[in-house]
mmCIF file of C-alpha atoms in Angstrom:
data_model
loop_
_atom_site.group_PDB
_atom_site.id
_atom_site.type_symbol
_atom_site.label_atom_id
_atom_site.label_comp_id
_atom_site.label_asym_id
_atom_site.label_seq_id
_atom_site.Cartn_x
_atom_site.Cartn_y
_atom_site.Cartn_z
ATOM 1 C CA MET T 26 112.287 0.650 -4.516
ATOM 2 C CA GLU T 27 111.029 2.238 -7.673
ATOM 3 C CA VAL T 28 107.943 -0.009 -7.869
ATOM 4 C CA TRP T 29 106.906 1.192 -4.412
ATOM 5 C CA VAL T 30 107.163 4.783 -5.639
ATOM 6 C CA GLN T 31 105.108 3.916 -8.742
ATOM 7 C CA LEU T 32 102.397 2.417 -6.534
ATOM 8 C CA TRP T 33 102.423 5.544 -4.388
ATOM 9 C CA GLN T 34 102.207 7.857 -7.415
ATOM 10 C CA ALA T 35 99.367 5.816 -8.914
ATOM 11 C CA GLY T 36 97.389 6.308 -5.700
ATOM 12 C CA LEU T 37 97.129 2.565 -5.117
ATOM 13 C CA MET T 38 98.757 2.571 -1.703
ATOM 14 C CA PRO T 39 97.017 3.465 1.560
ATOM 15 C CA PRO T 40 98.566 6.629 3.023
ATOM 16 C CA GLU T 41 99.201 4.963 6.383
ATOM 17 C CA LEU T 42 101.822 2.664 4.827
ATOM 18 C CA GLY T 43 104.273 5.473 4.149
ATOM 19 C CA ALA T 44 107.784 4.684 2.933
ATOM 20 C CA PRO T 45 109.089 1.119 2.627
ATOM 21 C CA PRO T 46 111.088 -0.222 5.564
ATOM 22 C CA GLN T 47 114.750 0.826 5.550
ATOM 23 C CA VAL T 48 115.852 -2.794 5.426
ATOM 24 C CA PHE T 49 114.462 -2.993 1.880
ATOM 25 C CA MET T 50 116.380 0.074 0.791
ATOM 26 C CA ARG T 51 119.820 -1.437 1.402
ATOM 27 C CA VAL T 52 121.269 -4.321 -0.575
ATOM 28 C CA PRO T 53 122.168 -7.248 1.683
ATOM 29 C CA PRO T 54 125.667 -8.723 1.411
ATOM 30 C CA GLU T 55 126.014 -11.457 -1.195
ATOM 31 C CA LYS T 56 128.822 -13.452 0.401
ATOM 32 C CA ALA T 57 130.081 -14.223 3.875
ATOM 33 C CA GLY T 58 133.279 -12.318 3.066
ATOM 34 C CA GLN T 59 131.254 -9.115 2.830
ATOM 35 C CA THR T 60 129.860 -9.406 6.343
ATOM 36 C CA THR T 61 131.389 -7.561 9.237
ATOM 37 C CA VAL T 62 132.890 -9.687 11.973
ATOM 38 C CA SER T 63 134.079 -8.187 15.205
ATOM 39 C CA PRO T 64 137.536 -9.259 16.310
ATOM 40 C CA GLY T 65 137.724 -11.484 19.332
ATOM 41 C CA PRO T 66 138.354 -15.021 20.487
ATOM 42 C CA ASP T 67 136.607 -17.771 18.551
ATOM 43 C CA THR T 68 134.765 -20.011 20.958
ATOM 44 C CA GLY T 69 133.931 -23.419 19.560
ATOM 45 C CA GLY T 70 132.538 -22.623 16.134
ATOM 46 C CA THR T 71 130.426 -19.715 17.314
ATOM 47 C CA ARG T 72 131.841 -17.525 14.583
ATOM 48 C CA GLU T 73 130.923 -20.059 11.885
ATOM 49 C CA SER T 74 127.417 -20.403 13.301
ATOM 50 C CA LEU T 75 126.957 -16.646 13.354
ATOM 51 C CA LEU T 76 128.247 -16.333 9.786
ATOM 52 C CA TRP T 77 125.853 -19.062 8.656
ATOM 53 C CA ILE T 78 122.929 -17.336 10.404
ATOM 54 C CA TRP T 79 123.964 -13.998 8.886
ATOM 55 C CA GLU T 80 124.097 -15.550 5.412
ATOM 56 C CA GLU T 81 120.669 -17.132 5.858
ATOM 57 C CA LEU T 82 119.230 -13.828 7.043
ATOM 58 C CA GLY T 83 120.735 -12.162 3.976
ATOM 59 C CA LYS T 84 119.087 -14.764 1.739
ATOM 60 C CA LEU T 85 115.757 -14.248 3.465
ATOM 61 C CA ARG T 86 116.056 -10.496 3.074
ATOM 62 C CA ARG T 87 116.776 -10.850 -0.650
ATOM 63 C CA VAL T 88 113.691 -13.066 -0.988
ATOM 64 C CA ASP T 89 111.661 -10.499 0.968
ATOM 65 C CA VAL T 90 112.815 -7.745 -1.385
ATOM 66 C CA GLN T 91 111.882 -9.878 -4.404
ATOM 67 C CA LEU T 92 108.458 -10.662 -2.946
ATOM 68 C CA LEU T 93 107.821 -7.023 -2.093
ATOM 69 C CA GLY T 94 108.760 -6.053 -5.643
ATOM 70 C CA GLN T 95 106.413 -8.690 -7.045
ATOM 71 C CA LEU T 96 103.589 -7.548 -4.770
ATOM 72 C CA CYS T 97 104.107 -3.949 -5.845
ATOM 73 C CA SER T 98 104.086 -4.983 -9.508
ATOM 74 C CA LEU T 99 100.921 -6.974 -8.907
ATOM 75 C CA GLY T 100 99.367 -3.923 -7.268
ATOM 76 C CA LEU T 101 100.190 -1.840 -10.342
ATOM 77 C CA GLU T 102 98.653 -4.479 -12.626
ATOM 78 C CA MET T 103 95.535 -4.597 -10.463
ATOM 79 C CA GLY T 104 95.285 -0.820 -10.694
ATOM 80 C CA ALA T 105 95.478 -1.004 -14.484
ATOM 81 C CA PHE T 106 92.828 -3.747 -14.543
ATOM 82 C CA ARG T 107 90.613 -1.636 -12.292
ATOM 83 C CA GLU T 108 90.868 1.284 -14.726
ATOM 84 C CA GLU T 109 90.027 -1.014 -17.637
ATOM 85 C CA LEU T 110 87.063 -2.438 -15.726
ATOM 86 C CA VAL T 111 85.725 1.027 -14.909
ATOM 87 C CA ALA T 112 86.049 2.054 -18.561
ATOM 88 C CA PHE T 113 84.332 -1.165 -19.680
ATOM 89 C CA LEU T 114 81.471 -0.724 -17.204
ATOM 90 C CA GLU T 115 80.973 2.891 -18.264
ATOM 91 C CA GLU T 116 80.865 1.785 -21.898
ATOM 92 C CA GLU T 117 78.337 -0.943 -21.068
ATOM 93 C CA GLU T 118 76.231 1.593 -19.185
ATOM 94 C CA ASP T 119 76.242 3.902 -22.213
ATOM 95 C CA ILE T 120 75.192 1.025 -24.467
ATOM 96 C CA LEU T 121 72.351 0.093 -22.115
ATOM 97 C CA GLU T 122 71.178 3.709 -22.023
ATOM 98 C CA GLU T 123 71.190 3.813 -25.833
ATOM 99 C CA GLU T 124 69.221 0.554 -25.964
ATOM 100 C CA ASP T 125 66.690 2.011 -23.528
ATOM 101 C CA GLU T 126 66.251 5.040 -25.806
ATOM 102 C CA GLU T 127 65.805 2.925 -28.978
ATOM 103 C CA PRO T 128 62.545 1.207 -27.884
ATOM 104 C CA GLU T 129 61.061 4.626 -27.127
ATOM 105 C CA GLN T 130 61.876 5.764 -30.650
ATOM 106 C CA GLN T 131 60.511 2.528 -32.139
ATOM 107 C CA GLU T 132 57.239 2.919 -30.217
ATOM 108 C CA GLU T 133 56.724 6.238 -31.977
ATOM 109 C CA GLY T 134 56.964 4.425 -35.298
ATOM 110 C CA PRO T 135 58.730 5.389 -38.487
ATOM 111 C CA ALA T 136 58.518 8.976 -39.638
ATOM 112 C CA GLY T 137 55.163 9.510 -41.327
ATOM 113 C CA GLY T 138 53.968 5.920 -40.958
ATOM 114 C CA SER T 139 53.395 2.980 -38.685
ATOM 115 C CA TYR T 140 54.810 -0.484 -38.136
ATOM 116 C CA SER T 141 51.873 -2.089 -39.897
ATOM 117 C CA GLU T 142 52.580 -0.427 -43.230
ATOM 118 C CA PRO T 143 53.418 -2.878 -45.988
ATOM 119 C CA GLY T 144 57.108 -2.941 -46.813
ATOM 120 C CA TYR T 145 58.179 -1.629 -43.398
ATOM 121 C CA ARG T 146 60.587 -3.925 -41.628
ATOM 122 C CA LEU T 147 62.345 -3.490 -38.298
ATOM 123 C CA PRO T 148 66.083 -3.180 -38.782
ATOM 124 C CA ASP T 149 68.196 -6.295 -38.354
ATOM 125 C CA PHE T 150 70.943 -5.325 -35.913
ATOM 126 C CA GLU T 151 72.882 -8.541 -36.385
ATOM 127 C CA MET T 152 73.547 -7.854 -40.043
ATOM 128 C CA THR T 153 77.231 -7.551 -40.910
ATOM 129 C CA ILE T 154 78.209 -4.814 -43.299
#
């Protein structure tokens, strides 16, 4: 399963999980004709029942493989979202640090003057250029 390997390489999988189960590595038979039946006497529809059970198990295994693939893909998406969130939070932190520094500079006043000087106006940060 290539998605499993991608999860592993991205570091999003706990090390204790290891490799995927072997049952997910093999493709289950698609049709009853592909199943192996041992030769022997047929006792009252037992063979048909076993073939039906085998087919149902094959269907369940295919669904399991699909679900595992979807879960792995979801894990990769969550990893990407986590990286985006970390980047966003770091950016927000930088912005907050810059905003904390700006009031300190404003308290010092404009170069060579004060806030009370006529004609001095605090900058409008919402102005669109």
